[in-house]
mmCIF file of C-alpha atoms in Angstrom:
data_model
loop_
_atom_site.group_PDB
_atom_site.id
_atom_site.type_symbol
_atom_site.label_atom_id
_atom_site.label_comp_id
_atom_site.label_asym_id
_atom_site.label_seq_id
_atom_site.Cartn_x
_atom_site.Cartn_y
_atom_site.Cartn_z
ATOM 1 C CA UNK A 1 126.358 135.702 114.525
ATOM 2 C CA UNK A 2 125.546 134.112 111.147
ATOM 3 C CA UNK A 3 122.535 135.246 109.092
ATOM 4 C CA UNK A 4 121.072 132.843 106.569
ATOM 5 C CA UNK A 5 120.205 133.778 103.000
ATOM 6 C CA UNK A 6 116.522 133.178 103.681
ATOM 7 C CA UNK A 7 116.591 135.676 106.561
ATOM 8 C CA UNK A 8 118.166 138.316 104.324
ATOM 9 C CA UNK A 9 115.460 137.731 101.704
ATOM 10 C CA UNK A 10 112.591 138.033 104.182
ATOM 11 C CA UNK A 11 114.009 140.915 106.245
ATOM 12 C CA UNK A 12 112.958 143.714 103.845
ATOM 13 C CA UNK A 13 109.412 142.322 103.715
ATOM 14 C CA UNK A 14 109.146 142.267 107.508
ATOM 15 C CA UNK A 15 110.465 145.841 107.737
ATOM 16 C CA UNK A 16 107.971 147.013 105.106
ATOM 17 C CA UNK A 17 105.108 145.369 106.986
ATOM 18 C CA UNK A 18 106.135 147.081 110.219
ATOM 19 C CA UNK A 19 106.207 150.497 108.481
ATOM 20 C CA UNK A 20 102.923 149.983 106.619
ATOM 21 C CA UNK A 21 101.012 148.875 109.748
ATOM 22 C CA UNK A 22 101.485 152.383 111.139
ATOM 23 C CA UNK A 23 99.578 153.964 108.191
ATOM 24 C CA UNK A 24 95.908 154.318 107.173
ATOM 25 C CA UNK A 25 93.410 152.063 105.325
ATOM 26 C CA UNK A 26 95.383 152.103 102.067
ATOM 27 C CA UNK A 27 98.453 150.961 103.896
ATOM 28 C CA UNK A 28 96.496 148.122 105.536
ATOM 29 C CA UNK A 29 95.631 146.783 102.073
ATOM 30 C CA UNK A 30 99.342 146.711 101.293
ATOM 31 C CA UNK A 31 99.915 144.857 104.566
ATOM 32 C CA UNK A 32 97.372 142.243 103.527
ATOM 33 C CA UNK A 33 99.104 141.866 100.174
ATOM 34 C CA UNK A 34 102.491 141.421 101.846
ATOM 35 C CA UNK A 35 101.066 138.846 104.257
ATOM 36 C CA UNK A 36 99.683 136.970 101.274
ATOM 37 C CA UNK A 37 103.129 137.062 99.665
ATOM 38 C CA UNK A 38 104.736 135.675 102.816
ATOM 39 C CA UNK A 39 102.162 132.890 103.009
ATOM 40 C CA UNK A 40 103.164 131.770 99.519
ATOM 41 C CA UNK A 41 106.848 131.447 100.386
ATOM 42 C CA UNK A 42 107.840 127.919 101.329
ATOM 43 C CA UNK A 43 110.459 128.486 104.010
ATOM 44 C CA UNK A 44 111.577 124.856 103.970
ATOM 45 C CA UNK A 45 112.307 125.118 100.273
ATOM 46 C CA UNK A 46 113.951 128.488 100.729
ATOM 47 C CA UNK A 47 116.249 127.047 103.380
ATOM 48 C CA UNK A 48 117.602 124.590 100.805
ATOM 49 C CA UNK A 49 119.430 127.520 99.227
ATOM 50 C CA UNK A 50 121.660 127.657 102.309
ATOM 51 C CA UNK A 51 122.562 123.972 102.176
ATOM 52 C CA UNK A 52 125.833 122.466 101.054
ATOM 53 C CA UNK A 53 125.417 120.047 98.131
ATOM 54 C CA UNK A 54 123.737 116.736 98.922
ATOM 55 C CA UNK A 55 126.788 114.894 97.676
ATOM 56 C CA UNK A 56 127.748 112.159 100.118
ATOM 57 C CA UNK A 57 130.302 109.315 100.019
ATOM 58 C CA UNK A 58 129.157 105.864 98.938
ATOM 59 C CA UNK A 59 131.420 103.868 101.278
ATOM 60 C CA UNK A 60 131.988 103.711 105.030
ATOM 61 C CA UNK A 61 135.594 104.705 104.416
ATOM 62 C CA UNK A 62 134.375 107.772 102.542
ATOM 63 C CA UNK A 63 132.393 108.784 105.637
ATOM 64 C CA UNK A 64 135.549 108.057 107.672
ATOM 65 C CA UNK A 65 133.695 105.469 109.771
ATOM 66 C CA UNK A 66 134.272 101.755 110.354
ATOM 67 C CA UNK A 67 132.951 98.999 112.622
ATOM 68 C CA UNK A 68 135.454 98.016 115.314
ATOM 69 C CA UNK A 69 136.030 94.528 116.753
ATOM 70 C CA UNK A 70 132.999 94.996 119.032
ATOM 71 C CA UNK A 71 130.751 95.788 116.082
ATOM 72 C CA UNK A 72 130.497 99.459 117.055
ATOM 73 C CA UNK A 73 130.502 102.200 114.411
ATOM 74 C CA UNK A 74 133.394 104.546 115.170
ATOM 75 C CA UNK A 75 135.171 107.410 113.426
ATOM 76 C CA UNK A 76 138.397 106.183 111.879
ATOM 77 C CA UNK A 77 140.494 109.123 113.147
ATOM 78 C CA UNK A 78 138.888 110.103 116.457
ATOM 79 C CA UNK A 79 137.328 106.823 117.581
ATOM 80 C CA UNK A 80 134.151 108.738 118.447
ATOM 81 C CA UNK A 81 130.606 107.399 117.843
ATOM 82 C CA UNK A 82 128.548 108.686 114.930
ATOM 83 C CA UNK A 83 127.579 112.367 115.152
ATOM 84 C CA UNK A 84 124.212 113.254 113.630
ATOM 85 C CA UNK A 85 124.532 117.063 113.877
ATOM 86 C CA UNK A 86 127.591 117.225 111.674
ATOM 87 C CA UNK A 87 126.651 120.770 110.608
ATOM 88 C CA UNK A 88 124.797 123.049 113.006
ATOM 89 C CA UNK A 89 121.378 124.446 111.977
ATOM 90 C CA UNK A 90 121.201 122.202 108.907
ATOM 91 C CA UNK A 91 118.819 119.495 110.095
ATOM 92 C CA UNK A 92 117.628 118.522 106.625
ATOM 93 C CA UNK A 93 121.191 118.169 105.337
ATOM 94 C CA UNK A 94 122.193 116.174 108.432
ATOM 95 C CA UNK A 95 119.189 113.895 107.910
ATOM 96 C CA UNK A 96 120.130 113.310 104.273
ATOM 97 C CA UNK A 97 123.682 112.483 105.375
ATOM 98 C CA UNK A 98 122.324 110.028 107.958
ATOM 99 C CA UNK A 99 120.138 108.376 105.307
ATOM 100 C CA UNK A 100 123.072 108.080 102.911
ATOM 101 C CA UNK A 101 125.108 106.370 105.637
ATOM 102 C CA UNK A 102 122.133 104.115 106.381
ATOM 103 C CA UNK A 103 122.026 102.905 102.776
ATOM 104 C CA UNK A 104 125.700 101.969 102.987
ATOM 105 C CA UNK A 105 125.071 100.074 106.226
ATOM 106 C CA UNK A 106 122.200 98.172 104.597
ATOM 107 C CA UNK A 107 124.597 96.916 101.909
ATOM 108 C CA UNK A 108 127.197 96.156 104.585
ATOM 109 C CA UNK A 109 124.701 93.972 106.493
ATOM 110 C CA UNK A 110 123.794 92.166 103.263
ATOM 111 C CA UNK A 111 127.492 91.343 102.839
ATOM 112 C CA UNK A 112 127.680 90.040 106.418
ATOM 113 C CA UNK A 113 124.666 87.782 105.826
ATOM 114 C CA UNK A 114 126.442 86.182 102.888
ATOM 115 C CA UNK A 115 130.032 86.137 104.150
ATOM 116 C CA UNK A 116 129.720 85.721 107.943
ATOM 117 C CA UNK A 117 126.440 83.794 108.095
ATOM 118 C CA UNK A 118 126.910 81.850 104.853
ATOM 119 C CA UNK A 119 123.384 82.648 103.677
ATOM 120 C CA UNK A 120 122.383 82.608 100.029
ATOM 121 C CA UNK A 121 120.753 85.622 98.390
ATOM 122 C CA UNK A 122 117.645 84.427 96.506
ATOM 123 C CA UNK A 123 116.004 86.679 93.928
ATOM 124 C CA UNK A 124 112.200 87.047 93.852
ATOM 125 C CA UNK A 125 109.817 86.718 92.131
ATOM 126 C CA UNK A 126 111.301 83.331 91.290
ATOM 127 C CA UNK A 127 110.041 83.616 87.700
ATOM 128 C CA UNK A 128 111.004 87.271 87.198
ATOM 129 C CA UNK A 129 112.050 88.392 83.752
ATOM 130 C CA UNK A 130 115.386 90.125 83.322
ATOM 131 C CA UNK A 131 113.790 93.553 82.932
ATOM 132 C CA UNK A 132 111.185 93.570 85.719
ATOM 133 C CA UNK A 133 111.767 94.903 89.279
ATOM 134 C CA UNK A 134 113.081 92.302 91.714
ATOM 135 C CA UNK A 135 113.625 91.845 95.435
ATOM 136 C CA UNK A 136 115.429 89.124 97.369
ATOM 137 C CA UNK A 137 115.543 87.135 100.585
ATOM 138 C CA UNK A 138 118.340 85.200 102.313
ATOM 139 C CA UNK A 139 118.382 81.497 103.155
ATOM 140 C CA UNK A 140 120.754 78.998 104.694
ATOM 141 C CA UNK A 141 121.908 76.103 102.518
ATOM 142 C CA UNK A 142 119.587 73.694 104.347
ATOM 143 C CA UNK A 143 116.572 76.007 104.654
ATOM 144 C CA UNK A 144 114.402 73.878 102.376
ATOM 145 C CA UNK A 145 115.961 70.479 103.147
ATOM 146 C CA UNK A 146 116.408 70.496 106.943
ATOM 147 C CA UNK A 147 113.895 67.849 108.107
ATOM 148 C CA UNK A 148 113.643 69.087 111.683
ATOM 149 C CA UNK A 149 113.703 72.845 112.263
ATOM 150 C CA UNK A 150 113.355 76.048 110.248
ATOM 151 C CA UNK A 151 113.487 79.572 111.688
ATOM 152 C CA UNK A 152 111.944 82.507 109.803
ATOM 153 C CA UNK A 153 112.877 86.101 110.735
ATOM 154 C CA UNK A 154 110.685 89.105 109.893
ATOM 155 C CA UNK A 155 111.750 92.659 110.769
ATOM 156 C CA UNK A 156 109.465 95.661 111.293
ATOM 157 C CA UNK A 157 108.499 98.594 109.077
ATOM 158 C CA UNK A 158 110.526 101.606 107.957
ATOM 159 C CA UNK A 159 113.993 101.809 106.415
ATOM 160 C CA UNK A 160 115.265 98.488 107.756
ATOM 161 C CA UNK A 161 115.952 95.684 105.305
ATOM 162 C CA UNK A 162 116.790 91.979 105.497
ATOM 163 C CA UNK A 163 119.112 91.189 108.388
ATOM 164 C CA UNK A 164 118.297 94.338 110.389
ATOM 165 C CA UNK A 165 116.139 94.988 113.423
ATOM 166 C CA UNK A 166 116.885 98.708 113.699
ATOM 167 C CA UNK A 167 119.207 101.012 111.764
ATOM 168 C CA UNK A 168 119.370 103.392 114.710
ATOM 169 C CA UNK A 169 120.753 100.663 116.978
ATOM 170 C CA UNK A 170 123.310 99.580 114.379
ATOM 171 C CA UNK A 171 124.615 103.134 114.098
ATOM 172 C CA UNK A 172 124.365 104.187 117.747
ATOM 173 C CA UNK A 173 124.917 100.887 119.578
ATOM 174 C CA UNK A 174 126.420 97.956 117.682
ATOM 175 C CA UNK A 175 125.778 95.278 115.081
ATOM 176 C CA UNK A 176 124.644 92.727 117.678
ATOM 177 C CA UNK A 177 121.941 95.076 118.982
ATOM 178 C CA UNK A 178 120.623 96.226 115.623
ATOM 179 C CA UNK A 179 120.960 93.219 113.309
ATOM 180 C CA UNK A 180 119.530 89.703 113.169
ATOM 181 C CA UNK A 181 123.018 88.196 112.864
ATOM 182 C CA UNK A 182 123.249 86.854 116.467
ATOM 183 C CA UNK A 183 119.851 85.187 115.961
ATOM 184 C CA UNK A 184 120.962 83.636 112.674
ATOM 185 C CA UNK A 185 124.273 82.314 114.007
ATOM 186 C CA UNK A 186 122.734 80.902 117.188
ATOM 187 C CA UNK A 187 119.918 79.272 115.223
ATOM 188 C CA UNK A 188 122.349 77.652 112.793
ATOM 189 C CA UNK A 189 124.523 76.439 115.682
ATOM 190 C CA UNK A 190 121.390 74.860 117.177
ATOM 191 C CA UNK A 191 120.666 73.018 113.931
ATOM 192 C CA UNK A 192 117.983 75.252 112.414
ATOM 193 C CA UNK A 193 117.590 76.109 108.776
ATOM 194 C CA UNK A 194 117.096 79.876 108.395
ATOM 195 C CA UNK A 195 115.070 82.132 106.092
ATOM 196 C CA UNK A 196 115.416 85.916 106.405
ATOM 197 C CA UNK A 197 112.547 87.893 104.895
ATOM 198 C CA UNK A 198 112.887 91.323 103.279
ATOM 199 C CA UNK A 199 109.362 92.764 103.650
ATOM 200 C CA UNK A 200 110.211 96.448 103.091
ATOM 201 C CA UNK A 201 111.851 95.932 99.705
ATOM 202 C CA UNK A 202 108.601 96.494 97.807
ATOM 203 C CA UNK A 203 109.681 98.601 94.835
ATOM 204 C CA UNK A 204 112.608 100.044 92.971
ATOM 205 C CA UNK A 205 113.024 103.759 92.318
ATOM 206 C CA UNK A 206 113.824 105.136 88.897
ATOM 207 C CA UNK A 207 114.133 108.694 87.699
ATOM 208 C CA UNK A 208 110.930 110.159 86.317
ATOM 209 C CA UNK A 209 111.093 110.519 82.550
ATOM 210 C CA UNK A 210 111.136 114.117 81.390
ATOM 211 C CA UNK A 211 108.157 115.163 79.319
ATOM 212 C CA UNK A 212 109.228 116.779 76.064
ATOM 213 C CA UNK A 213 106.686 119.239 74.709
ATOM 214 C CA UNK A 214 106.609 119.414 70.944
ATOM 215 C CA UNK A 215 107.586 122.851 69.682
ATOM 216 C CA UNK A 216 104.756 124.857 68.147
ATOM 217 C CA UNK A 217 107.089 125.832 65.302
ATOM 218 C CA UNK A 218 106.607 122.329 63.902
ATOM 219 C CA UNK A 219 103.142 123.373 62.718
ATOM 220 C CA UNK A 220 104.018 124.423 59.192
ATOM 221 C CA UNK A 221 100.443 125.428 58.308
ATOM 222 C CA UNK A 222 100.515 128.473 60.592
ATOM 223 C CA UNK A 223 101.663 131.896 59.353
ATOM 224 C CA UNK A 224 105.286 132.703 60.199
ATOM 225 C CA UNK A 225 104.317 135.704 62.351
ATOM 226 C CA UNK A 226 101.961 133.581 64.486
ATOM 227 C CA UNK A 227 104.610 130.871 64.927
ATOM 228 C CA UNK A 228 107.154 133.481 66.031
ATOM 229 C CA UNK A 229 104.697 134.842 68.617
ATOM 230 C CA UNK A 230 104.056 131.347 69.954
ATOM 231 C CA UNK A 231 107.758 130.530 70.113
ATOM 232 C CA UNK A 232 108.402 133.749 72.052
ATOM 233 C CA UNK A 233 105.662 132.913 74.582
ATOM 234 C CA UNK A 234 107.010 129.344 74.852
ATOM 235 C CA UNK A 235 110.541 130.592 75.571
ATOM 236 C CA UNK A 236 109.281 133.008 78.228
ATOM 237 C CA UNK A 237 107.231 130.238 79.835
ATOM 238 C CA UNK A 238 110.267 127.945 79.887
ATOM 239 C CA UNK A 239 112.379 130.722 81.409
ATOM 240 C CA UNK A 240 109.819 131.225 84.208
ATOM 241 C CA UNK A 241 109.575 127.467 84.762
ATOM 242 C CA UNK A 242 113.346 127.105 84.971
ATOM 243 C CA UNK A 243 113.509 130.004 87.434
ATOM 244 C CA UNK A 244 110.805 128.397 89.587
ATOM 245 C CA UNK A 245 112.554 125.010 89.413
ATOM 246 C CA UNK A 246 115.797 126.635 90.559
ATOM 247 C CA UNK A 247 113.938 128.031 93.584
ATOM 248 C CA UNK A 248 111.892 124.888 94.230
ATOM 249 C CA UNK A 249 114.752 122.439 93.832
ATOM 250 C CA UNK A 250 118.056 124.292 94.321
ATOM 251 C CA UNK A 251 119.889 121.022 95.051
ATOM 252 C CA UNK A 252 118.686 119.656 91.710
ATOM 253 C CA UNK A 253 117.448 116.507 93.421
ATOM 254 C CA UNK A 254 116.163 113.944 90.964
ATOM 255 C CA UNK A 255 112.428 113.331 90.874
ATOM 256 C CA UNK A 256 111.863 109.609 91.278
ATOM 257 C CA UNK A 257 109.010 107.215 90.583
ATOM 258 C CA UNK A 258 108.329 103.817 92.149
ATOM 259 C CA UNK A 259 108.041 100.554 90.224
ATOM 260 C CA UNK A 260 106.467 97.929 92.489
ATOM 261 C CA UNK A 261 107.726 94.359 92.642
ATOM 262 C CA UNK A 262 105.222 91.791 91.440
ATOM 263 C CA UNK A 263 103.466 89.938 94.288
ATOM 264 C CA UNK A 264 105.770 91.663 96.789
ATOM 265 C CA UNK A 265 104.346 95.197 96.788
ATOM 266 C CA UNK A 266 103.763 95.273 100.564
ATOM 267 C CA UNK A 267 105.101 93.463 103.667
ATOM 268 C CA UNK A 268 101.899 91.406 103.803
ATOM 269 C CA UNK A 269 102.181 90.362 100.148
ATOM 270 C CA UNK A 270 105.848 89.538 100.665
ATOM 271 C CA UNK A 271 105.138 87.259 103.649
ATOM 272 C CA UNK A 272 102.498 85.318 101.691
ATOM 273 C CA UNK A 273 104.766 85.055 98.647
ATOM 274 C CA UNK A 274 107.722 83.702 100.622
ATOM 275 C CA UNK A 275 105.407 81.269 102.413
ATOM 276 C CA UNK A 276 103.965 79.911 99.168
ATOM 277 C CA UNK A 277 107.256 79.609 97.290
ATOM 278 C CA UNK A 278 109.704 78.680 100.052
ATOM 279 C CA UNK A 279 108.445 77.996 103.592
ATOM 280 C CA UNK A 280 105.512 75.803 102.539
ATOM 281 C CA UNK A 281 107.901 73.854 100.297
ATOM 282 C CA UNK A 282 110.441 73.229 103.065
ATOM 283 C CA UNK A 283 110.961 69.776 104.583
ATOM 284 C CA UNK A 284 111.068 71.015 108.195
ATOM 285 C CA UNK A 285 108.643 69.378 110.590
ATOM 286 C CA UNK A 286 108.799 72.385 112.929
ATOM 287 C CA UNK A 287 108.750 75.953 111.569
ATOM 288 C CA UNK A 288 109.338 78.856 113.963
ATOM 289 C CA UNK A 289 108.798 82.568 113.363
ATOM 290 C CA UNK A 290 110.439 85.519 115.082
ATOM 291 C CA UNK A 291 108.625 88.709 114.050
ATOM 292 C CA UNK A 292 109.208 92.246 115.276
ATOM 293 C CA UNK A 293 106.714 95.132 115.219
ATOM 294 C CA UNK A 294 104.997 95.264 111.792
ATOM 295 C CA UNK A 295 106.415 91.807 111.101
ATOM 296 C CA UNK A 296 103.862 90.512 113.608
ATOM 297 C CA UNK A 297 101.051 92.117 111.642
ATOM 298 C CA UNK A 298 102.416 90.525 108.450
ATOM 299 C CA UNK A 299 102.440 87.125 110.159
ATOM 300 C CA UNK A 300 98.815 87.481 111.299
ATOM 301 C CA UNK A 301 97.833 88.432 107.746
ATOM 302 C CA UNK A 302 99.643 85.318 106.531
ATOM 303 C CA UNK A 303 97.612 83.257 108.983
ATOM 304 C CA UNK A 304 94.379 84.806 107.765
ATOM 305 C CA UNK A 305 95.199 83.949 104.152
ATOM 306 C CA UNK A 306 96.830 80.544 104.747
ATOM 307 C CA UNK A 307 95.307 79.422 108.046
ATOM 308 C CA UNK A 308 95.237 75.647 107.523
ATOM 309 C CA UNK A 309 98.742 75.523 106.033
ATOM 310 C CA UNK A 310 100.242 77.666 108.797
ATOM 311 C CA UNK A 311 98.612 75.606 111.542
ATOM 312 C CA UNK A 312 99.926 72.375 110.040
ATOM 313 C CA UNK A 313 103.517 73.580 109.739
ATOM 314 C CA UNK A 314 104.244 76.319 112.311
ATOM 315 C CA UNK A 315 105.118 75.207 115.830
ATOM 316 C CA UNK A 316 105.604 78.548 117.588
ATOM 317 C CA UNK A 317 105.833 82.292 116.996
ATOM 318 C CA UNK A 318 107.892 84.750 119.044
ATOM 319 C CA UNK A 319 106.657 88.316 118.594
ATOM 320 C CA UNK A 320 108.488 91.392 119.859
ATOM 321 C CA UNK A 321 106.365 94.507 120.274
ATOM 322 C CA UNK A 322 104.083 93.289 117.545
ATOM 323 C CA UNK A 323 101.631 95.876 116.200
ATOM 324 C CA UNK A 324 99.128 93.299 114.928
ATOM 325 C CA UNK A 325 95.459 93.764 115.813
ATOM 326 C CA UNK A 326 93.186 90.746 115.500
ATOM 327 C CA UNK A 327 90.075 92.969 115.417
ATOM 328 C CA UNK A 328 91.224 95.361 112.701
ATOM 329 C CA UNK A 329 92.689 92.495 110.689
ATOM 330 C CA UNK A 330 89.491 90.512 111.193
ATOM 331 C CA UNK A 331 91.230 87.376 112.410
ATOM 332 C CA UNK A 332 88.679 84.647 113.085
ATOM 333 C CA UNK A 333 88.053 82.813 116.338
ATOM 334 C CA UNK A 334 90.085 79.750 115.328
ATOM 335 C CA UNK A 335 93.096 81.942 114.547
ATOM 336 C CA UNK A 336 92.841 83.738 117.893
ATOM 337 C CA UNK A 337 92.639 80.410 119.713
ATOM 338 C CA UNK A 338 95.700 79.096 117.863
ATOM 339 C CA UNK A 339 97.635 82.271 118.677
ATOM 340 C CA UNK A 340 96.826 81.919 122.383
ATOM 341 C CA UNK A 341 98.430 78.476 122.376
ATOM 342 C CA UNK A 342 101.343 79.003 119.984
ATOM 343 C CA UNK A 343 102.390 82.690 120.116
ATOM 344 C CA UNK A 344 103.926 84.953 122.710
ATOM 345 C CA UNK A 345 104.458 88.710 122.412
ATOM 346 C CA UNK A 346 107.377 90.199 124.367
ATOM 347 C CA UNK A 347 106.610 93.885 124.897
ATOM 348 C CA UNK A 348 108.346 96.941 126.345
ATOM 349 C CA UNK A 349 107.744 96.992 130.077
ATOM 350 C CA UNK A 350 109.451 97.926 133.321
ATOM 351 C CA UNK A 351 108.241 94.655 134.849
ATOM 352 C CA UNK A 352 110.684 91.755 135.328
ATOM 353 C CA UNK A 353 111.345 89.571 132.303
ATOM 354 C CA UNK A 354 108.481 87.227 131.354
ATOM 355 C CA UNK A 355 106.017 88.868 133.758
ATOM 356 C CA UNK A 356 102.542 88.723 132.290
ATOM 357 C CA UNK A 357 101.389 92.064 130.835
ATOM 358 C CA UNK A 358 97.700 92.899 130.499
ATOM 359 C CA UNK A 359 96.311 92.964 126.966
ATOM 360 C CA UNK A 360 93.091 94.417 125.546
ATOM 361 C CA UNK A 361 93.118 91.895 122.697
ATOM 362 C CA UNK A 362 91.964 88.270 122.956
ATOM 363 C CA UNK A 363 94.940 86.753 121.182
ATOM 364 C CA UNK A 364 98.407 85.668 122.300
ATOM 365 C CA UNK A 365 99.886 86.216 125.786
ATOM 366 C CA UNK A 366 101.901 89.394 126.318
ATOM 367 C CA UNK A 367 104.904 89.276 128.633
ATOM 368 C CA UNK A 368 107.517 91.782 129.701
ATOM 369 C CA UNK A 369 110.759 92.151 127.785
ATOM 370 C CA UNK A 370 112.216 93.712 130.954
ATOM 371 C CA UNK A 371 113.863 96.740 129.368
ATOM 372 C CA UNK A 372 113.711 99.003 126.332
ATOM 373 C CA UNK A 373 116.365 97.410 124.168
ATOM 374 C CA UNK A 374 116.034 94.901 121.409
ATOM 375 C CA UNK A 375 116.497 91.195 121.697
ATOM 376 C CA UNK A 376 119.382 89.888 119.670
ATOM 377 C CA UNK A 377 119.927 86.261 120.458
ATOM 378 C CA UNK A 378 118.543 85.770 123.964
ATOM 379 C CA UNK A 379 115.452 83.926 122.770
ATOM 380 C CA UNK A 380 115.208 80.753 120.748
ATOM 381 C CA UNK A 381 112.415 78.339 120.035
ATOM 382 C CA UNK A 382 112.167 74.610 120.613
ATOM 383 C CA UNK A 383 109.856 71.883 119.271
ATOM 384 C CA UNK A 384 106.597 71.803 121.182
ATOM 385 C CA UNK A 385 106.674 69.517 124.244
ATOM 386 C CA UNK A 386 103.576 67.622 125.308
ATOM 387 C CA UNK A 387 102.762 69.996 128.153
ATOM 388 C CA UNK A 388 103.975 73.125 129.918
ATOM 389 C CA UNK A 389 102.265 74.913 132.819
ATOM 390 C CA UNK A 390 102.030 78.311 131.105
ATOM 391 C CA UNK A 391 100.773 78.856 127.528
ATOM 392 C CA UNK A 392 103.158 81.815 127.167
ATOM 393 C CA UNK A 393 106.121 79.432 127.437
ATOM 394 C CA UNK A 394 104.604 76.261 126.050
ATOM 395 C CA UNK A 395 106.708 76.452 122.912
ATOM 396 C CA UNK A 396 109.174 79.256 123.668
ATOM 397 C CA UNK A 397 112.109 79.220 126.022
ATOM 398 C CA UNK A 398 115.434 80.830 126.767
ATOM 399 C CA UNK A 399 118.310 78.536 125.851
ATOM 400 C CA UNK A 400 120.729 77.366 128.559
ATOM 401 C CA UNK A 401 123.481 79.799 129.407
ATOM 402 C CA UNK A 402 121.428 82.942 128.730
ATOM 403 C CA UNK A 403 121.257 85.195 131.829
ATOM 404 C CA UNK A 404 117.860 85.069 133.527
ATOM 405 C CA UNK A 405 117.421 88.844 133.319
ATOM 406 C CA UNK A 406 118.699 89.044 129.723
ATOM 407 C CA UNK A 407 120.119 92.406 130.707
ATOM 408 C CA UNK A 408 121.640 93.036 127.291
ATOM 409 C CA UNK A 409 119.352 90.925 125.171
ATOM 410 C CA UNK A 410 115.801 91.766 126.133
ATOM 411 C CA UNK A 411 113.259 91.994 123.352
ATOM 412 C CA UNK A 412 111.224 95.120 123.020
ATOM 413 C CA UNK A 413 110.622 97.886 120.736
ATOM 414 C CA UNK A 414 112.744 100.396 119.078
#
């Protein structure tokens, strides 16, 4: 049986408390003092002392993982899927390892967007100076010039970035399940221009500058004895601070600060910015959106801020488990009416695919996505026909050849 360092540190305190509780009033005061001491100890921070260094590889090969021909992440030597609990009883360390792998996968997906999908990486803001924080989106060559059709993809909130639907599905299932790549390829095959938004890339992180306190010895007007006393106190203070920092941050993790990207500091800002500078400038007669989760909320906010422009250019919107709320977002009556006619929200449900699902909100129709997986190419949009019997499918349809049940491509939440 292994005993952690934190347990060894706390054991004497617990024993002392047990002995003191058997004594009189004076001993009870000591018990109270010990309880107070225990309450001041941050066990999570103390547990960091038991951790291995947070020093992880910066490549998939370094992690000894690779994507196989099916797009599945597998261990190079064993062929096994990714294992989260790499070290037992070290959840925080395992989580940090998972996040480090996730960052590598984000870069890997970016490479796929450029190499496999032939998308261009476009820096934003478009007028950014060399020194200011920047983000980027991805576009097909004909995104702004295609006269017929343009598809815009917006992912949800969290750690995902452009080209991803869900990091968890990329790692645990495959690239087709967790990325937007099947959507992009199918859309381009069908003659669409494509724009892939990057709504979670809102800031860059830089290390916090260290504050240098001017030494009191620089004050030449003070008597030498007084300066020596001050210097001694300053050195003792620094020693205590360094000791505390060693306890508080044993892994010596860098303290970071966030520098927000101009006009792209939130998913909502990002959607409006990309609309103004790219989508609104495109030649496409029919613009289609596919928005997942928080991406749906960002689209509704775009509508609120650019209602007339969106109505004149957007033909249809496919939402998947959208978290928008027309009441909280204060969407007007005309927006709600437009959404009822031009949007459809596929939601997690055990009902058969496309079965109507009751909604408390007076906006777009909600229909079943049939199973709890994520859609990755089973739904495409078509220019609006003159009439269809059901508003939920007036502008949205499954393309020919896609199985009716969409058993592996249904669209709900992660």
